[in-house]
Amino acid sequence: MAEPPVLVADTIEQYLLMLTVVDGRSPLTIASYESDLKSLLEHLGSEDALLGVSGTKLDSYFAQLRSLGRKPSTVARAMSSCRGFYRFLVDEHLLEVDPSTRLPVPGRAQSLPKALPETTIDALINGIQGNSALDIRDRMII
């Protein structure tokens, strides 16, 4: 007897359920991943395309997201959603090859800390009284 056809919508739901139950992801994360996968599906145009996509096609999708001005963190999350989904499909034997393996793993952008106001810095420096070597050192550090 032939296997019933795989419905992409069902596999996305199974993947999101696994993220919720097994990985303990938050509802906001699940909603974001669902949105990312539906956006990818819309870009590819059909459910068959999602299951038969090439790494090159995935690259072009993420390049398009960047060209649309999406934040690097948004593109990184979309890549993570995509990689996780395709890894899930391979683990569940719904795909033989993971097309997302050549996607880059972007590092997290780190923002610089906010500078202290000048009045706060002055208060810190003036709060160190004395002329010992340690007091002078502390003032120099600040």
Short mmCIF file of N, CA and C in Angstrom, two decimals:
data_model
loop_
_atom_site.label_atom_id
_atom_site.label_comp_id
_atom_site.label_asym_id
_atom_site.label_seq_id
_atom_site.Cartn_x
_atom_site.Cartn_y
_atom_site.Cartn_z
N MET A 1 0.84 -1.17 0.00
CA MET A 1 0.00 0.00 0.00
C MET A 1 0.89 1.24 0.00
N ALA A 2 0.57 2.21 -0.83
CA ALA A 2 1.38 3.42 -0.96
C ALA A 2 1.19 4.32 0.26
N GLU A 3 2.28 5.02 0.60
CA GLU A 3 2.22 5.98 1.71
C GLU A 3 1.38 7.17 1.29
N PRO A 4 0.59 7.74 2.20
CA PRO A 4 -0.16 8.94 1.85
C PRO A 4 0.81 10.09 1.58
N PRO A 5 0.42 11.05 0.74
CA PRO A 5 1.32 12.16 0.44
C PRO A 5 1.59 12.99 1.69
N VAL A 6 2.80 13.52 1.74
CA VAL A 6 3.20 14.36 2.87
C VAL A 6 2.65 15.76 2.64
N LEU A 7 1.90 16.26 3.60
CA LEU A 7 1.38 17.62 3.52
C LEU A 7 2.31 18.54 4.30
N VAL A 8 2.83 19.53 3.62
CA VAL A 8 3.79 20.43 4.23
C VAL A 8 3.20 21.13 5.45
N ALA A 9 1.94 21.55 5.35
CA ALA A 9 1.30 22.23 6.49
C ALA A 9 1.33 21.33 7.72
N ASP A 10 1.11 20.03 7.52
CA ASP A 10 1.15 19.09 8.64
C ASP A 10 2.55 18.96 9.21
N THR A 11 3.56 18.92 8.33
CA THR A 11 4.93 18.78 8.83
C THR A 11 5.38 20.03 9.57
N ILE A 12 4.93 21.19 9.11
CA ILE A 12 5.25 22.43 9.84
C ILE A 12 4.61 22.38 11.22
N GLU A 13 3.36 21.95 11.29
CA GLU A 13 2.68 21.85 12.59
C GLU A 13 3.38 20.84 13.50
N GLN A 14 3.82 19.70 12.94
CA GLN A 14 4.53 18.71 13.73
C GLN A 14 5.85 19.28 14.26
N TYR A 15 6.55 20.01 13.39
CA TYR A 15 7.81 20.63 13.79
C TYR A 15 7.59 21.62 14.93
N LEU A 16 6.58 22.47 14.79
CA LEU A 16 6.30 23.47 15.82
C LEU A 16 5.87 22.80 17.13
N LEU A 17 5.12 21.71 17.03
CA LEU A 17 4.72 20.97 18.22
C LEU A 17 5.95 20.39 18.92
N MET A 18 6.88 19.84 18.13
CA MET A 18 8.10 19.30 18.70
C MET A 18 8.89 20.40 19.41
N LEU A 19 8.97 21.59 18.80
CA LEU A 19 9.68 22.70 19.44
C LEU A 19 9.03 23.10 20.76
N THR A 20 7.71 23.02 20.80
CA THR A 20 6.98 23.39 22.01
C THR A 20 7.16 22.36 23.10
N VAL A 21 6.91 21.09 22.76
CA VAL A 21 6.89 20.03 23.76
C VAL A 21 8.29 19.57 24.15
N VAL A 22 9.12 19.28 23.17
CA VAL A 22 10.43 18.70 23.44
C VAL A 22 11.45 19.77 23.82
N ASP A 23 11.50 20.85 23.05
CA ASP A 23 12.50 21.88 23.28
C ASP A 23 12.05 22.96 24.25
N GLY A 24 10.75 23.01 24.54
CA GLY A 24 10.24 23.99 25.49
C GLY A 24 10.33 25.43 25.02
N ARG A 25 10.20 25.64 23.72
CA ARG A 25 10.28 27.00 23.18
C ARG A 25 9.05 27.80 23.59
N SER A 26 9.23 29.10 23.69
CA SER A 26 8.14 29.99 24.12
C SER A 26 7.12 30.17 23.00
N PRO A 27 5.90 30.56 23.36
CA PRO A 27 4.87 30.80 22.34
C PRO A 27 5.29 31.86 21.31
N LEU A 28 6.02 32.89 21.75
CA LEU A 28 6.47 33.91 20.79
C LEU A 28 7.48 33.35 19.80
N THR A 29 8.37 32.49 20.28
CA THR A 29 9.34 31.85 19.39
C THR A 29 8.62 30.97 18.38
N ILE A 30 7.66 30.21 18.85
CA ILE A 30 6.89 29.33 17.97
C ILE A 30 6.17 30.15 16.90
N ALA A 31 5.56 31.25 17.31
CA ALA A 31 4.85 32.11 16.35
C ALA A 31 5.82 32.69 15.32
N SER A 32 7.00 33.08 15.77
CA SER A 32 8.00 33.63 14.84
C SER A 32 8.47 32.56 13.86
N TYR A 33 8.75 31.36 14.36
CA TYR A 33 9.19 30.28 13.48
C TYR A 33 8.10 29.93 12.47
N GLU A 34 6.86 29.90 12.93
CA GLU A 34 5.75 29.60 12.02
C GLU A 34 5.66 30.67 10.92
N SER A 35 5.78 31.91 11.31
CA SER A 35 5.75 33.00 10.34
C SER A 35 6.91 32.89 9.34
N ASP A 36 8.09 32.55 9.85
CA ASP A 36 9.26 32.40 8.98
C ASP A 36 9.04 31.30 7.95
N LEU A 37 8.52 30.16 8.40
CA LEU A 37 8.33 29.03 7.49
C LEU A 37 7.21 29.31 6.48
N LYS A 38 6.17 29.99 6.91
CA LYS A 38 5.10 30.34 5.97
C LYS A 38 5.59 31.35 4.94
N SER A 39 6.45 32.26 5.36
CA SER A 39 7.03 33.24 4.44
C SER A 39 7.91 32.53 3.40
N LEU A 40 8.69 31.56 3.85
CA LEU A 40 9.53 30.78 2.93
C LEU A 40 8.65 30.01 1.95
N LEU A 41 7.59 29.39 2.45
CA LEU A 41 6.67 28.65 1.60
C LEU A 41 6.04 29.58 0.56
N GLU A 42 5.64 30.76 0.98
CA GLU A 42 5.05 31.73 0.06
C GLU A 42 6.06 32.15 -1.01
N HIS A 43 7.30 32.35 -0.61
CA HIS A 43 8.35 32.75 -1.55
C HIS A 43 8.59 31.66 -2.60
N LEU A 44 8.58 30.41 -2.14
CA LEU A 44 8.87 29.30 -3.06
C LEU A 44 7.69 29.01 -3.98
N GLY A 45 6.48 29.33 -3.54
CA GLY A 45 5.33 29.23 -4.42
C GLY A 45 4.51 27.96 -4.32
N SER A 46 5.07 26.89 -3.78
CA SER A 46 4.27 25.67 -3.66
C SER A 46 4.85 24.78 -2.57
N GLU A 47 4.00 23.89 -2.08
CA GLU A 47 4.45 22.95 -1.06
C GLU A 47 5.52 22.02 -1.60
N ASP A 48 5.37 21.60 -2.87
CA ASP A 48 6.38 20.72 -3.47
C ASP A 48 7.74 21.41 -3.50
N ALA A 49 7.73 22.72 -3.77
CA ALA A 49 8.98 23.46 -3.83
C ALA A 49 9.66 23.49 -2.46
N LEU A 50 8.89 23.54 -1.39
CA LEU A 50 9.47 23.56 -0.05
C LEU A 50 10.19 22.26 0.24
N LEU A 51 9.63 21.15 -0.22
CA LEU A 51 10.26 19.85 0.03
C LEU A 51 11.38 19.55 -0.96
N GLY A 52 11.38 20.19 -2.11
CA GLY A 52 12.39 19.91 -3.12
C GLY A 52 13.34 21.07 -3.36
N VAL A 53 13.42 21.99 -2.42
CA VAL A 53 14.22 23.21 -2.60
C VAL A 53 15.72 22.89 -2.60
N SER A 54 16.46 23.71 -3.33
CA SER A 54 17.92 23.57 -3.35
C SER A 54 18.53 24.59 -2.39
N GLY A 55 19.78 24.35 -2.04
CA GLY A 55 20.49 25.30 -1.20
C GLY A 55 20.61 26.66 -1.86
N THR A 56 20.76 26.66 -3.18
CA THR A 56 20.87 27.92 -3.93
C THR A 56 19.58 28.73 -3.81
N LYS A 57 18.45 28.05 -3.90
CA LYS A 57 17.16 28.74 -3.78
C LYS A 57 16.99 29.32 -2.38
N LEU A 58 17.44 28.58 -1.37
CA LEU A 58 17.37 29.10 0.00
C LEU A 58 18.27 30.33 0.14
N ASP A 59 19.47 30.26 -0.43
CA ASP A 59 20.37 31.42 -0.40
C ASP A 59 19.70 32.64 -0.99
N SER A 60 19.02 32.46 -2.12
CA SER A 60 18.39 33.61 -2.78
C SER A 60 17.24 34.16 -1.94
N TYR A 61 16.54 33.29 -1.24
CA TYR A 61 15.46 33.76 -0.36
C TYR A 61 16.01 34.65 0.75
N PHE A 62 17.09 34.21 1.38
CA PHE A 62 17.64 35.00 2.48
C PHE A 62 18.31 36.27 1.97
N ALA A 63 18.86 36.23 0.76
CA ALA A 63 19.39 37.45 0.14
C ALA A 63 18.26 38.44 -0.10
N GLN A 64 17.10 37.92 -0.51
CA GLN A 64 15.95 38.80 -0.73
C GLN A 64 15.50 39.44 0.58
N LEU A 65 15.49 38.67 1.67
CA LEU A 65 15.11 39.24 2.96
C LEU A 65 16.04 40.39 3.33
N ARG A 66 17.34 40.18 3.11
CA ARG A 66 18.31 41.24 3.41
C ARG A 66 18.07 42.46 2.52
N SER A 67 17.78 42.22 1.24
CA SER A 67 17.57 43.34 0.31
C SER A 67 16.29 44.11 0.63
N LEU A 68 15.35 43.46 1.31
CA LEU A 68 14.12 44.13 1.73
C LEU A 68 14.33 44.95 3.01
N GLY A 69 15.55 44.92 3.52
CA GLY A 69 15.87 45.71 4.70
C GLY A 69 15.56 45.04 6.02
N ARG A 70 15.39 43.72 6.01
CA ARG A 70 15.13 43.02 7.27
C ARG A 70 16.37 43.13 8.16
N LYS A 71 16.14 43.23 9.45
CA LYS A 71 17.25 43.32 10.40
C LYS A 71 18.06 42.04 10.34
N PRO A 72 19.38 42.14 10.59
CA PRO A 72 20.21 40.93 10.61
C PRO A 72 19.69 39.89 11.60
N SER A 73 19.16 40.33 12.73
CA SER A 73 18.64 39.37 13.71
C SER A 73 17.40 38.65 13.19
N THR A 74 16.59 39.33 12.39
CA THR A 74 15.40 38.71 11.79
C THR A 74 15.81 37.67 10.76
N VAL A 75 16.80 38.01 9.93
CA VAL A 75 17.28 37.07 8.91
C VAL A 75 17.93 35.87 9.60
N ALA A 76 18.69 36.11 10.66
CA ALA A 76 19.34 35.02 11.40
C ALA A 76 18.29 34.08 11.99
N ARG A 77 17.22 34.64 12.55
CA ARG A 77 16.16 33.80 13.10
C ARG A 77 15.46 33.00 12.01
N ALA A 78 15.22 33.63 10.86
CA ALA A 78 14.58 32.93 9.74
C ALA A 78 15.47 31.78 9.26
N MET A 79 16.78 32.00 9.24
CA MET A 79 17.71 30.92 8.86
C MET A 79 17.66 29.80 9.88
N SER A 80 17.59 30.16 11.14
CA SER A 80 17.51 29.15 12.20
C SER A 80 16.22 28.35 12.08
N SER A 81 15.12 29.02 11.79
CA SER A 81 13.83 28.34 11.59
C SER A 81 13.95 27.34 10.44
N CYS A 82 14.53 27.80 9.36
CA CYS A 82 14.68 26.98 8.15
C CYS A 82 15.58 25.77 8.42
N ARG A 83 16.74 26.02 9.02
CA ARG A 83 17.67 24.92 9.31
C ARG A 83 17.01 23.89 10.21
N GLY A 84 16.34 24.36 11.26
CA GLY A 84 15.69 23.44 12.19
C GLY A 84 14.60 22.62 11.52
N PHE A 85 13.81 23.27 10.66
CA PHE A 85 12.73 22.57 9.97
C PHE A 85 13.28 21.48 9.05
N TYR A 86 14.30 21.81 8.27
CA TYR A 86 14.85 20.81 7.36
C TYR A 86 15.57 19.69 8.11
N ARG A 87 16.20 20.02 9.23
CA ARG A 87 16.82 18.98 10.05
C ARG A 87 15.74 18.05 10.59
N PHE A 88 14.60 18.62 10.99
CA PHE A 88 13.46 17.84 11.46
C PHE A 88 12.96 16.90 10.36
N LEU A 89 12.82 17.41 9.13
CA LEU A 89 12.34 16.59 8.02
C LEU A 89 13.28 15.42 7.75
N VAL A 90 14.59 15.66 7.85
CA VAL A 90 15.56 14.57 7.64
C VAL A 90 15.46 13.57 8.79
N ASP A 91 15.39 14.07 10.03
CA ASP A 91 15.27 13.18 11.19
C ASP A 91 14.02 12.32 11.14
N GLU A 92 12.95 12.86 10.58
CA GLU A 92 11.68 12.13 10.47
C GLU A 92 11.61 11.30 9.18
N HIS A 93 12.70 11.26 8.42
CA HIS A 93 12.80 10.50 7.17
C HIS A 93 11.80 10.97 6.11
N LEU A 94 11.50 12.27 6.15
CA LEU A 94 10.63 12.85 5.13
C LEU A 94 11.46 13.45 3.99
N LEU A 95 12.73 13.68 4.25
CA LEU A 95 13.69 14.13 3.24
C LEU A 95 14.96 13.33 3.44
N GLU A 96 15.66 13.09 2.34
CA GLU A 96 16.93 12.38 2.44
C GLU A 96 18.09 13.33 2.67
N VAL A 97 18.02 14.51 2.06
CA VAL A 97 19.13 15.46 2.12
C VAL A 97 18.62 16.79 2.66
N ASP A 98 19.37 17.37 3.57
CA ASP A 98 19.03 18.66 4.15
C ASP A 98 19.59 19.78 3.27
N PRO A 99 18.72 20.54 2.58
CA PRO A 99 19.21 21.59 1.69
C PRO A 99 19.74 22.81 2.43
N SER A 100 19.52 22.87 3.73
CA SER A 100 19.93 24.06 4.48
C SER A 100 21.33 23.94 5.08
N THR A 101 22.01 22.83 4.83
CA THR A 101 23.31 22.63 5.48
C THR A 101 24.36 23.65 5.07
N ARG A 102 24.25 24.21 3.88
CA ARG A 102 25.26 25.18 3.45
C ARG A 102 24.90 26.62 3.80
N LEU A 103 23.77 26.80 4.46
CA LEU A 103 23.43 28.16 4.90
C LEU A 103 24.43 28.60 5.96
N PRO A 104 24.86 29.85 5.91
CA PRO A 104 25.80 30.32 6.93
C PRO A 104 25.12 30.40 8.29
N VAL A 105 25.90 30.23 9.31
CA VAL A 105 25.40 30.39 10.67
C VAL A 105 25.85 31.76 11.13
N PRO A 106 24.95 32.75 11.05
CA PRO A 106 25.37 34.11 11.40
C PRO A 106 25.63 34.24 12.89
N GLY A 107 26.66 35.00 13.22
CA GLY A 107 26.94 35.30 14.62
C GLY A 107 25.97 36.35 15.11
N ARG A 108 25.79 36.38 16.36
CA ARG A 108 24.90 37.39 16.94
C ARG A 108 25.63 38.72 16.98
N ALA A 109 24.96 39.73 16.52
CA ALA A 109 25.52 41.08 16.59
C ALA A 109 25.49 41.54 18.04
N GLN A 110 26.59 42.08 18.47
CA GLN A 110 26.64 42.57 19.83
C GLN A 110 26.67 44.09 19.80
N SER A 111 25.79 44.67 20.58
CA SER A 111 25.75 46.13 20.63
C SER A 111 26.68 46.62 21.74
N LEU A 112 27.18 47.81 21.56
CA LEU A 112 28.04 48.40 22.57
C LEU A 112 27.21 48.84 23.76
N PRO A 113 27.81 48.81 24.95
CA PRO A 113 27.05 49.29 26.12
C PRO A 113 26.81 50.79 26.01
N LYS A 114 25.77 51.24 26.66
CA LYS A 114 25.46 52.67 26.65
C LYS A 114 26.46 53.40 27.55
N ALA A 115 26.87 54.58 27.11
CA ALA A 115 27.80 55.40 27.88
C ALA A 115 27.09 56.02 29.08
N LEU A 116 27.84 56.18 30.16
CA LEU A 116 27.29 56.84 31.34
C LEU A 116 27.23 58.34 31.09
N PRO A 117 26.25 59.00 31.66
CA PRO A 117 26.21 60.46 31.54
C PRO A 117 27.43 61.09 32.23
N GLU A 118 27.85 62.23 31.74
CA GLU A 118 29.05 62.90 32.26
C GLU A 118 28.91 63.19 33.76
N THR A 119 27.72 63.56 34.19
CA THR A 119 27.52 63.88 35.62
C THR A 119 27.75 62.64 36.49
N THR A 120 27.36 61.48 36.01
CA THR A 120 27.57 60.24 36.76
C THR A 120 29.06 59.93 36.85
N ILE A 121 29.77 60.12 35.76
CA ILE A 121 31.22 59.86 35.75
C ILE A 121 31.91 60.81 36.73
N ASP A 122 31.54 62.09 36.69
CA ASP A 122 32.12 63.07 37.62
C ASP A 122 31.86 62.66 39.06
N ALA A 123 30.64 62.22 39.35
CA ALA A 123 30.30 61.81 40.72
C ALA A 123 31.14 60.60 41.15
N LEU A 124 31.38 59.67 40.24
CA LEU A 124 32.21 58.50 40.56
C LEU A 124 33.65 58.92 40.87
N ILE A 125 34.19 59.77 40.01
CA ILE A 125 35.58 60.22 40.20
C ILE A 125 35.71 61.01 41.50
N ASN A 126 34.78 61.93 41.73
CA ASN A 126 34.84 62.77 42.93
C ASN A 126 34.53 61.99 44.20
N GLY A 127 33.92 60.84 44.06
CA GLY A 127 33.61 60.01 45.22
C GLY A 127 34.83 59.29 45.76
N ILE A 128 35.89 59.27 45.00
CA ILE A 128 37.12 58.60 45.46
C ILE A 128 38.00 59.67 46.11
N GLN A 129 38.07 59.63 47.43
CA GLN A 129 38.86 60.60 48.19
C GLN A 129 40.22 59.99 48.52
N GLY A 130 41.18 60.80 48.73
CA GLY A 130 42.50 60.33 49.16
C GLY A 130 43.50 60.34 48.04
N ASN A 131 44.75 60.17 48.44
CA ASN A 131 45.85 60.21 47.48
C ASN A 131 46.72 58.96 47.53
N SER A 132 46.17 57.89 48.09
CA SER A 132 46.95 56.66 48.11
C SER A 132 47.08 56.11 46.69
N ALA A 133 47.99 55.19 46.53
CA ALA A 133 48.20 54.59 45.20
C ALA A 133 46.90 53.95 44.69
N LEU A 134 46.16 53.31 45.58
CA LEU A 134 44.90 52.67 45.17
C LEU A 134 43.85 53.71 44.79
N ASP A 135 43.78 54.81 45.52
CA ASP A 135 42.82 55.87 45.19
C ASP A 135 43.14 56.47 43.83
N ILE A 136 44.40 56.74 43.58
CA ILE A 136 44.82 57.30 42.29
C ILE A 136 44.51 56.31 41.17
N ARG A 137 44.83 55.04 41.42
CA ARG A 137 44.54 54.00 40.42
C ARG A 137 43.04 53.96 40.11
N ASP A 138 42.21 53.97 41.14
CA ASP A 138 40.76 53.91 40.94
C ASP A 138 40.25 55.10 40.14
N ARG A 139 40.76 56.31 40.44
CA ARG A 139 40.35 57.48 39.66
C ARG A 139 40.77 57.33 38.21
N MET A 140 41.95 56.80 37.96
CA MET A 140 42.44 56.62 36.59
C MET A 140 41.60 55.58 35.83
N ILE A 141 41.19 54.56 36.51
CA ILE A 141 40.37 53.53 35.86
C ILE A 141 39.03 54.13 35.42
N ILE A 142 38.46 54.94 36.30
CA ILE A 142 37.16 55.54 35.96
C ILE A 142 37.36 56.62 34.93
#
